[in-house]
Coordinates of C-alpha atoms and ligand atoms in Angstrom, one line a residue:
M1 CA -2.9 -15.7 -15.9
A2 CA -0.2 -18.4 -16.4
E3 CA -1.2 -21.4 -14.2
S4 CA 2.4 -22.4 -13.8
Q5 CA 3.4 -19.8 -11.3
P6 CA 2.0 -18.8 -7.9
W7 CA -0.7 -16.1 -8.2
W8 CA 1.2 -13.5 -6.2
R9 CA 4.0 -13.3 -8.8
D10 CA 1.9 -11.4 -11.3
A11 CA -1.5 -10.6 -9.6
V12 CA -3.3 -7.2 -9.8
I13 CA -4.0 -6.5 -6.1
Y14 CA -6.6 -3.9 -5.1
Q15 CA -6.3 -2.1 -1.8
V16 CA -9.5 -1.6 0.0
Y17 CA -9.4 1.1 2.7
P18 CA -12.5 -0.1 4.6
R19 CA -13.4 3.3 6.2
S20 CA -13.8 4.8 2.7
F21 CA -14.9 2.0 0.3
A22 CA -18.7 1.7 0.9
D23 CA -20.9 2.3 3.9
G24 CA -23.5 -0.4 4.6
D25 CA -25.1 0.8 7.8
G26 CA -25.4 4.5 7.2
D27 CA -23.0 6.0 9.7
G28 CA -20.8 7.7 7.2
I29 CA -18.0 5.3 7.7
G30 CA -17.3 2.4 5.3
D31 CA -17.7 -1.2 6.6
I32 CA -17.8 -4.8 5.7
A33 CA -21.5 -4.8 4.7
G34 CA -20.7 -2.1 2.2
I35 CA -17.7 -4.0 0.8
R36 CA -19.8 -7.2 0.4
R37 CA -22.5 -5.2 -1.4
R38 CA -19.9 -3.7 -3.8
L39 CA -17.8 -6.8 -4.5
G40 CA -19.2 -6.7 -8.1
H41 CA -17.1 -3.6 -8.7
L42 CA -13.9 -5.5 -8.1
S43 CA -15.0 -8.5 -10.2
D44 CA -15.9 -6.0 -13.0
L45 CA -12.6 -4.4 -12.7
G46 CA -11.0 -7.8 -13.0
V47 CA -8.4 -7.6 -10.2
D48 CA -7.1 -10.9 -8.7
A49 CA -6.9 -10.0 -5.0
I50 CA -8.1 -7.6 -2.3
W51 CA -5.7 -6.2 0.3
M52 CA -7.8 -5.0 3.3
S53 CA -6.3 -2.2 5.4
P54 CA -6.8 -2.9 9.2
W55 CA -10.3 -3.7 10.3
Y56 CA -9.5 -4.8 13.8
P57 CA -10.9 -3.3 17.1
S58 CA -9.1 0.0 17.5
P59 CA -9.5 3.4 19.2
M60 CA -8.6 4.7 15.7
A61 CA -5.8 7.0 16.9
D62 CA -4.1 6.1 13.6
A63 CA -7.1 5.0 11.4
G64 CA -6.9 1.4 12.6
Y65 CA -3.1 1.0 12.5
D66 CA -3.4 1.1 16.3
V67 CA -4.8 -2.4 16.9
A68 CA -6.3 -3.4 20.2
D69 CA -7.2 -7.0 19.2
F70 CA -5.8 -8.8 16.1
R71 CA -8.4 -11.6 16.3
D72 CA -11.6 -9.6 16.0
I73 CA -13.3 -6.8 13.9
D74 CA -14.0 -3.3 15.1
P75 CA -17.8 -2.8 15.5
V76 CA -17.6 0.2 13.1
F77 CA -16.7 -2.3 10.4
G78 CA -18.8 -5.2 11.5
T79 CA -18.2 -8.6 13.1
L80 CA -15.8 -11.5 12.7
A81 CA -18.6 -13.5 11.2
E82 CA -19.1 -10.8 8.5
A83 CA -15.3 -10.8 7.8
E84 CA -15.5 -14.6 7.4
A85 CA -18.5 -14.3 5.1
L86 CA -16.6 -11.7 3.0
I87 CA -13.6 -14.0 2.7
T88 CA -15.9 -16.8 1.4
E89 CA -17.8 -14.5 -1.0
A90 CA -14.5 -13.0 -2.3
H91 CA -13.2 -16.5 -3.0
A92 CA -16.5 -17.4 -4.7
A93 CA -16.0 -14.4 -6.9
G94 CA -12.5 -15.5 -7.8
L95 CA -10.9 -12.8 -5.6
R96 CA -8.1 -13.6 -3.1
M97 CA -8.0 -11.9 0.2
I98 CA -5.0 -10.3 2.0
V99 CA -5.3 -8.9 5.5
D100 CA -3.0 -6.3 7.1
I101 CA -0.9 -7.3 10.1
V102 CA 0.7 -4.6 12.2
P103 CA 3.5 -6.2 14.2
N104 CA 5.7 -3.2 15.1
H105 CA 3.2 -1.8 17.7
V106 CA -0.2 -2.3 19.3
S107 CA -2.8 0.2 20.5
S108 CA -2.3 1.7 23.9
A109 CA -5.8 0.1 24.5
H110 CA -4.4 -3.4 23.8
P111 CA -4.7 -5.6 27.0
W112 CA -0.9 -6.1 27.1
F113 CA -0.2 -2.4 27.3
R114 CA -3.0 -1.7 29.7
K115 CA -1.5 -4.2 32.1
A116 CA 2.0 -2.9 31.5
L117 CA 0.9 0.6 32.3
A118 CA -1.1 -0.3 35.3
D119 CA 1.7 -1.9 37.3
P120 CA 5.5 -1.2 36.9
R121 CA 6.2 -4.8 38.0
A122 CA 3.8 -6.4 35.5
P123 CA 5.5 -9.0 33.3
E124 CA 3.8 -7.2 30.3
R125 CA 6.3 -4.3 30.7
D126 CA 8.9 -6.6 29.1
L127 CA 6.8 -6.9 26.0
F128 CA 7.4 -3.2 25.3
W129 CA 10.3 -0.7 25.5
F130 CA 10.0 0.8 29.0
R131 CA 13.0 2.7 30.4
P132 CA 13.5 4.5 33.7
G133 CA 15.1 8.0 34.1
E134 CA 14.5 11.7 34.4
T135 CA 15.2 12.5 30.8
M136 CA 14.0 10.9 27.6
P137 CA 16.1 7.8 26.8
T138 CA 17.0 9.0 23.3
A139 CA 16.5 12.0 21.0
W140 CA 15.2 9.8 18.2
V141 CA 12.7 11.4 15.8
G142 CA 9.5 9.5 15.2
E143 CA 8.2 8.3 11.9
F144 CA 5.5 11.0 12.0
G145 CA 8.0 13.5 13.3
G146 CA 8.3 14.5 17.0
T147 CA 9.7 12.5 19.9
T148 CA 9.5 8.8 20.4
W149 CA 9.1 8.5 24.1
T150 CA 6.2 9.2 26.5
R151 CA 6.4 9.3 30.2
T152 CA 4.1 7.2 32.4
A153 CA 2.5 8.2 35.7
D154 CA 5.1 6.1 37.5
G155 CA 8.0 8.0 35.9
A156 CA 9.1 5.5 33.3
W157 CA 9.3 6.2 29.5
Y158 CA 7.9 4.0 26.8
L159 CA 8.9 3.9 23.1
H160 CA 6.6 4.7 20.2
L161 CA 8.0 5.2 16.7
F162 CA 4.5 6.5 15.7
T163 CA 2.0 8.1 18.0
P164 CA 2.0 7.7 21.9
E165 CA -1.2 5.6 21.3
Q166 CA 1.0 3.1 19.4
P167 CA 3.6 1.6 21.8
D168 CA 6.3 -0.4 20.1
L169 CA 6.6 -4.0 20.9
N170 CA 9.8 -5.6 22.0
W171 CA 10.6 -8.2 19.4
G172 CA 13.5 -9.5 21.5
H173 CA 10.8 -11.1 23.7
P174 CA 9.8 -14.6 22.7
G175 CA 6.2 -13.9 23.8
V176 CA 5.8 -11.2 21.1
R177 CA 7.1 -13.6 18.5
A178 CA 4.8 -16.4 19.6
E179 CA 1.8 -14.1 19.7
F180 CA 2.3 -12.9 16.1
E181 CA 2.9 -16.3 14.8
D182 CA -0.4 -17.3 16.4
I183 CA -2.1 -14.3 14.8
L184 CA -0.7 -15.2 11.4
R185 CA -2.1 -18.7 11.8
F186 CA -5.5 -17.3 13.0
W187 CA -6.0 -15.5 9.7
L188 CA -4.4 -18.2 7.5
D189 CA -6.8 -20.7 9.2
R190 CA -9.7 -18.4 8.1
G191 CA -8.6 -18.8 4.5
V192 CA -6.8 -15.6 3.7
D193 CA -4.4 -15.8 0.8
G194 CA -1.8 -13.5 2.3
V195 CA -0.9 -10.8 4.7
R196 CA 0.5 -7.3 4.2
I197 CA 3.0 -6.6 6.9
D198 CA 3.0 -3.0 8.3
S199 CA 6.3 -1.2 8.9
A200 CA 8.0 -4.4 8.2
A201 CA 11.6 -3.1 8.6
L202 CA 11.1 -1.4 11.9
L203 CA 10.4 -4.3 14.3
C204 CA 13.8 -4.8 15.9
K205 CA 15.7 -2.2 17.8
D206 CA 19.2 -1.9 19.1
P207 CA 18.7 -2.5 22.9
T208 CA 21.5 -0.2 23.7
L209 CA 19.4 2.6 22.3
P210 CA 22.2 4.5 20.5
P211 CA 21.7 7.9 18.9
V212 CA 21.0 7.9 15.1
T213 CA 24.4 8.6 13.7
E214 CA 25.4 9.1 10.1
G215 CA 27.6 6.2 8.9
R216 CA 26.6 3.9 11.8
P217 CA 23.9 1.2 11.8
H218 CA 20.5 2.7 12.4
P219 CA 19.1 1.8 15.8
F220 CA 15.6 0.9 14.5
H221 CA 15.6 0.8 10.7
D222 CA 16.3 -2.5 9.0
L223 CA 18.2 -4.4 11.7
D224 CA 19.6 -7.8 10.6
E225 CA 17.6 -9.5 13.4
V226 CA 14.3 -8.7 11.7
H227 CA 15.0 -11.3 9.0
E228 CA 14.7 -14.1 11.5
V229 CA 11.1 -13.0 12.3
Y230 CA 10.1 -13.4 8.6
R231 CA 11.9 -16.7 8.2
A232 CA 9.8 -18.0 11.0
W233 CA 6.6 -16.6 9.4
R234 CA 7.6 -18.1 6.0
R235 CA 8.0 -21.5 7.7
I236 CA 4.4 -21.1 8.9
S237 CA 2.9 -19.8 5.7
D238 CA 4.6 -22.6 3.7
T239 CA 2.7 -25.2 5.7
Y240 CA -0.6 -23.9 4.3
P241 CA -1.9 -25.1 0.9
G242 CA -2.6 -22.6 -1.9
D243 CA 0.4 -20.3 -2.2
R244 CA -0.2 -17.9 0.8
A245 CA 1.8 -14.7 0.4
L246 CA 3.7 -12.5 2.8
I247 CA 3.9 -8.9 1.5
G248 CA 6.1 -6.4 3.3
E249 CA 5.7 -2.7 3.7
V250 CA 9.4 -1.9 3.4
W251 CA 10.5 1.7 2.9
L252 CA 14.3 1.4 2.3
P253 CA 16.3 3.6 -0.1
D254 CA 19.0 0.8 -0.6
A255 CA 17.7 -1.6 -3.3
E256 CA 20.0 -4.4 -2.1
R257 CA 19.0 -4.2 1.6
F258 CA 15.3 -4.0 0.4
A259 CA 15.8 -7.2 -1.6
H260 CA 17.1 -9.0 1.5
Y261 CA 13.5 -9.2 2.7
L262 CA 12.6 -11.1 -0.5
R263 CA 15.2 -13.9 -0.2
P264 CA 13.6 -17.3 -0.9
D265 CA 13.0 -18.1 2.7
E266 CA 11.5 -14.7 3.7
L267 CA 8.8 -12.5 2.3
H268 CA 7.2 -13.2 -1.1
A269 CA 6.9 -9.6 -2.2
A270 CA 7.3 -6.0 -1.0
F271 CA 5.9 -2.7 -2.1
N272 CA 8.0 -0.7 -4.6
F273 CA 8.1 2.8 -3.1
D274 CA 11.1 3.7 -5.3
F275 CA 8.7 3.6 -8.3
L276 CA 5.9 5.4 -6.4
G277 CA 8.2 8.3 -5.5
C278 CA 9.9 8.5 -8.9
A279 CA 9.5 11.6 -11.0
W280 CA 7.5 11.6 -14.3
E281 CA 10.7 11.7 -16.3
A282 CA 11.8 8.9 -18.7
G283 CA 15.4 8.8 -17.7
K284 CA 14.6 8.6 -14.0
M285 CA 11.7 6.1 -14.5
R286 CA 13.9 3.8 -16.6
A287 CA 16.7 3.9 -14.1
C288 CA 14.1 3.1 -11.3
I289 CA 12.7 0.2 -13.3
D290 CA 16.1 -1.2 -14.0
R291 CA 17.1 -0.9 -10.3
T292 CA 13.9 -2.7 -9.4
L293 CA 14.3 -5.5 -11.9
D294 CA 18.0 -6.1 -11.0
A295 CA 17.4 -6.1 -7.2
H296 CA 14.5 -8.6 -7.5
A297 CA 16.2 -10.8 -10.1
A298 CA 19.1 -11.3 -7.6
V299 CA 16.7 -13.0 -5.2
G300 CA 14.2 -14.5 -7.6
A301 CA 11.3 -12.4 -6.3
P302 CA 8.6 -10.7 -8.4
P303 CA 8.8 -6.9 -8.6
T304 CA 5.7 -4.9 -7.6
W305 CA 4.5 -1.7 -9.2
V306 CA 2.7 0.8 -6.9
L307 CA 1.4 4.2 -7.8
S308 CA -0.6 5.1 -4.7
N309 CA -1.8 4.0 -1.3
H310 CA -3.5 5.3 1.8
D311 CA -0.4 7.1 3.0
V312 CA 0.7 9.1 -0.1
T313 CA -0.7 11.9 -2.2
R314 CA -2.8 10.5 -5.0
H315 CA -0.9 10.3 -8.2
V316 CA -3.3 12.3 -10.3
T317 CA -2.3 15.2 -8.1
R318 CA 1.4 14.3 -7.9
Y319 CA 1.8 14.0 -11.6
G320 CA -0.1 17.3 -12.1
R321 CA 2.5 19.3 -10.1
A322 CA 5.8 20.8 -11.3
D323 CA 7.7 18.5 -8.9
T324 CA 6.3 15.0 -9.6
T325 CA 8.2 13.1 -7.0
F326 CA 6.8 11.9 -3.7
S327 CA 8.6 11.9 -0.3
F328 CA 7.3 12.5 3.2
D329 CA 10.3 14.9 3.6
N330 CA 9.2 17.1 0.7
N331 CA 5.8 18.4 1.6
L332 CA 4.2 19.7 -1.6
D333 CA 0.7 20.1 -0.2
G334 CA -1.1 23.1 -1.6
T335 CA 1.4 23.7 -4.5
P336 CA -0.2 24.3 -7.9
V337 CA -1.8 21.2 -9.6
D338 CA -2.8 20.8 -13.2
L339 CA -5.4 18.1 -12.8
E340 CA -5.8 17.5 -16.6
Q341 CA -2.1 16.9 -16.9
G342 CA -2.1 14.7 -13.8
T343 CA -5.0 12.7 -15.2
R344 CA -3.3 12.2 -18.6
R345 CA -0.2 11.0 -16.9
A346 CA -2.1 8.8 -14.5
R347 CA -3.7 7.1 -17.5
A348 CA -0.4 6.5 -19.1
A349 CA 1.1 5.3 -15.8
A350 CA -1.7 2.7 -15.6
L351 CA -0.6 1.2 -18.8
L352 CA 3.0 1.4 -17.7
S353 CA 2.5 -0.3 -14.3
L354 CA 0.1 -2.9 -15.6
S355 CA 2.6 -4.1 -18.3
L356 CA 5.8 -4.3 -16.3
P357 CA 6.9 -7.8 -15.1
G358 CA 5.6 -8.6 -11.6
A359 CA 2.5 -7.7 -9.5
A360 CA 0.6 -4.4 -9.8
Y361 CA -1.3 -2.7 -7.0
V362 CA -4.3 -0.5 -7.4
Y363 CA -5.3 1.8 -4.5
Q364 CA -9.1 2.2 -4.3
G365 CA -10.2 5.2 -6.3
E366 CA -7.2 5.3 -8.6
E367 CA -9.3 3.4 -11.1
L368 CA -11.7 6.3 -10.9
G369 CA -9.0 8.9 -11.5
L370 CA -9.6 10.5 -8.0
W371 CA -7.3 13.3 -7.0
E372 CA -6.1 14.3 -3.6
N373 CA -8.7 16.3 -1.7
E374 CA -6.5 19.2 -0.5
N375 CA -9.5 21.2 0.8
I376 CA -10.2 19.4 4.0
A377 CA -10.7 22.0 6.8
A378 CA -8.2 21.8 9.6
D379 CA -10.9 20.9 12.2
Q380 CA -12.0 17.9 10.0
I381 CA -8.5 16.4 9.7
Q382 CA -8.2 13.1 11.5
D383 CA -4.7 12.0 10.5
P384 CA -2.3 12.1 13.5
M385 CA 0.5 12.9 11.1
Y386 CA -0.9 16.4 10.5
A387 CA -0.1 17.8 13.9
R388 CA 3.4 16.5 13.8
R389 CA 4.5 17.1 10.2
G390 CA 2.0 19.6 8.8
H391 CA 1.0 17.1 6.1
T392 CA -2.2 15.1 6.2
R393 CA -2.9 11.7 4.5
D394 CA -6.6 12.3 4.8
G395 CA -6.7 13.8 1.3
C396 CA -6.2 10.4 -0.3
R397 CA -8.5 8.6 2.2
V398 CA -11.7 10.4 1.1
P399 CA -14.7 8.0 0.6
L400 CA -15.3 6.7 -2.9
P401 CA -18.0 8.2 -5.2
W402 CA -20.3 5.5 -6.5
S403 CA -23.2 7.3 -8.2
G404 CA -25.4 10.4 -8.2
D405 CA -24.7 14.0 -8.7
A406 CA -23.6 15.2 -5.3
P407 CA -21.9 14.0 -2.1
P408 CA -22.2 11.4 -0.6
F409 CA -22.4 9.9 -4.1
E410 CA -24.1 6.7 -2.7
F411 CA -21.0 6.0 -0.5
S412 CA -23.4 6.3 2.4
T413 CA -26.8 7.7 3.3
A414 CA -25.1 9.9 5.9
E415 CA -22.4 12.6 5.6
P416 CA -19.1 10.8 4.8
W417 CA -16.4 10.9 7.5
L418 CA -14.2 13.0 5.2
P419 CA -15.7 15.5 2.7
Q420 CA -15.9 14.5 -1.0
P421 CA -15.2 17.1 -3.7
A422 CA -18.5 18.1 -5.5
E423 CA -16.5 17.8 -8.8
W424 CA -16.3 14.0 -8.3
K425 CA -19.8 13.8 -9.9
D426 CA -17.9 13.1 -13.1
R427 CA -15.8 10.5 -11.4
T428 CA -18.4 8.2 -10.0
V429 CA -18.4 4.5 -10.9
Q430 CA -21.8 5.1 -12.5
A431 CA -20.8 8.1 -14.5
Q432 CA -17.7 6.3 -15.9
T433 CA -19.2 3.0 -16.7
G434 CA -19.7 2.5 -20.4
D435 CA -17.8 5.7 -21.3
P436 CA -14.8 4.4 -23.3
S437 CA -12.8 7.5 -22.6
S438 CA -13.1 7.2 -18.8
M439 CA -10.4 6.1 -16.4
L440 CA -12.5 3.3 -15.1
E441 CA -13.0 1.8 -18.6
L442 CA -9.3 2.2 -19.2
Y443 CA -8.5 0.2 -16.1
R444 CA -11.1 -2.4 -16.9
A445 CA -9.8 -2.9 -20.4
A446 CA -6.1 -2.9 -19.4
I447 CA -6.7 -5.5 -16.6
R448 CA -8.7 -7.7 -18.9
M449 CA -6.1 -7.5 -21.6
R450 CA -3.3 -8.1 -19.1
R451 CA -5.0 -11.3 -18.0
A452 CA -5.3 -12.6 -21.6
E453 CA -2.0 -11.5 -22.9
P454 CA 0.6 -14.3 -22.7
G455 CA 3.5 -11.9 -23.1
L456 CA 2.5 -10.0 -19.9
H457 CA 2.9 -13.1 -17.8
A458 CA 5.8 -15.2 -19.0
G459 CA 7.4 -12.7 -21.4
A460 CA 10.8 -11.2 -20.5
M461 CA 11.0 -7.4 -20.7
T462 CA 13.4 -5.9 -23.1
W463 CA 14.0 -2.2 -23.6
A464 CA 13.5 -1.0 -27.2
D465 CA 15.0 2.0 -29.0
A466 CA 13.1 5.1 -28.3
A467 CA 13.3 8.9 -28.8
P468 CA 14.6 11.0 -25.8
G469 CA 11.9 11.2 -23.1
V470 CA 10.2 8.0 -24.3
L471 CA 10.1 4.6 -22.6
A472 CA 9.6 1.6 -24.9
Y473 CA 9.8 -2.1 -24.1
T474 CA 8.7 -5.4 -25.4
R475 CA 7.2 -8.3 -23.4
G476 CA 7.4 -11.7 -25.1
P477 CA 7.6 -12.0 -28.9
D478 CA 5.0 -9.4 -30.0
F479 CA 3.8 -7.1 -27.2
A480 CA 5.2 -3.6 -26.7
C481 CA 4.4 -0.7 -24.5
V482 CA 5.5 2.8 -25.4
V483 CA 5.1 5.7 -22.9
N484 CA 5.8 9.3 -24.1
M485 CA 7.0 11.4 -21.2
S486 CA 8.5 14.0 -23.4
G487 CA 6.8 17.3 -24.4
A488 CA 6.3 16.4 -28.1
A489 CA 4.5 13.8 -30.1
V490 CA 6.7 10.9 -31.3
A491 CA 6.4 8.4 -34.1
L492 CA 5.2 4.9 -33.0
P493 CA 7.3 1.9 -33.9
D494 CA 6.1 -0.4 -36.6
H495 CA 3.2 -2.4 -35.3
D496 CA 0.3 -4.6 -36.5
S497 CA -2.3 -3.1 -34.2
C498 CA -2.8 -0.8 -31.3
L499 CA -4.3 -2.8 -28.5
L500 CA -5.0 0.0 -26.1
A501 CA -4.1 3.7 -25.8
S502 CA -4.3 5.9 -22.7
G503 CA -5.4 8.8 -24.8
P504 CA -6.2 9.8 -28.4
L505 CA -3.4 9.2 -30.9
D506 CA -2.3 11.9 -33.3
G507 CA -2.4 9.7 -36.5
V508 CA 0.5 7.3 -36.0
R509 CA 2.2 9.6 -33.5
L510 CA 2.0 9.2 -29.8
P511 CA 1.2 12.6 -28.0
P512 CA 3.0 13.7 -24.8
D513 CA 1.9 12.0 -21.6
T514 CA 0.3 9.1 -23.5
A515 CA 1.0 5.4 -23.5
V516 CA 0.1 2.6 -25.9
W517 CA 0.1 -1.2 -25.9
L518 CA 1.0 -2.5 -29.4
R519 CA 0.9 -5.8 -31.2
L520 CA 4.2 -6.0 -33.0
P521 CA 4.6 -7.7 -36.4
A522 CA 5.6 -11.3 -35.9
R523 CA 9.4 -11.5 -35.7
G524 CA 11.2 -12.4 -39.0
Q525 CA 8.5 -10.9 -41.2
Ligands
NOJ601 C1 2.3 2.3 7.7 C2 0.8 2.4 7.4 O1 0.6 2.3 6.0 C3 0.4 3.8 7.9 O2 -0.9 4.2 7.5 C4 0.5 3.8 9.4 O3 0.3 5.1 9.9 C5 1.9 3.4 9.9 N1 2.4 2.3 9.1 C6 1.9 3.0 11.3 O4 1.2 1.7 11.5

């Protein structure tokens, strides 16, 4: 990677979902001991950083996104000392560490909320959104669907944009700001290289609690006041050595409003959900890439390329459907999937996302080509979204298969907390290692090549002429990527060599749903 720019501008960042990565103590739930034991997998993969989904003490009403104490580790995952040891070991292995901070809400088991609930006159009530009254203060619809207010025993209502176990904090209160600035310092002091900020655009609310009205400012999405929170965080992270990064989870359809979060005195990066949700269609993909590049260039921030995470249907499954888009409002669960097509496209998408300018994210298991497990029995589903929206995110959270012929595939010695498909016996790390046609070896080769390829760091991206349904672009003087999203094979452009292909080539033709990285003839020859 080019030394001249901060790491977060073009890193490959691997998301570890700790419940499902590797289980060290045999209770069927992943933990820090398991992650430490399997760190070699991430070194072999060649990623630059790990983003750790929440590992804090939590009643797990929302898989740890309901945090009861931001300065400790849930016993199911281990101890703070183990977390510190993991940070040290990751650094020694050349891996940076990013932790997840959840500032919009806390768990209802957090001491602040317990005190607020116990006594209507407790000063902690002001840290949340409590309102009196016989009827619900607003008819807002929550982020998981359903209402956003719950009534307390003393007849007040409190606001929760997610589940009732996740009361929203009042970011108008200086105590909330001070607390989170301190939490940020707590983890930066422990050497983490960055934080991922959960629900980053939701923190501030219009205190007059107006209804959501078309054409009027939204009462809780993307209020201007939220930017001051991140300016304060940036002032803090800038005081630490070593390029610490603030990375926002910002779901906003408006590219310009999205880019506001990435102004030079705010966040360093944010997830590109526009790309994640985009259809597997060259025209739409190209427009999405252009929108992304333009919006980020305007503020000098690096784009990010995200295909999957712990909230969305895995992209092998998405790209195997007739409708290849993703949106929470368009539930495609259970619609027909062609896993072979999805896998072919996921392989091509890997070469696409790893060769665009900016940082790339890999969600654990995508390097194994895992698909969504859509066969989890209703009584095993744990995701609170399921009851509210009829869609579960559990299918993308299933524990990783490491080796062996049958579940639990060495993830654990016990039954995993969510069931693994028996068909994953071909997708274990062990089964794929050394098989040049496997997804895992494709990711390893692509990440290794990306690291070594100067054009993929400093090189500008330029679209090249291509047949309809095909994306082709160059990076630097002699690197090109071609992705065939059309239904027919196409001729490859003139090239000196093929560096990497996502699937077998048909002579010098690129088959459908296949991508290649090419070395172009030196210019002027
Ligand atoms: C976004 C997280 O990624 C998701 O998993 C969680 O349910 C919500 N924020 C609430 O924290």
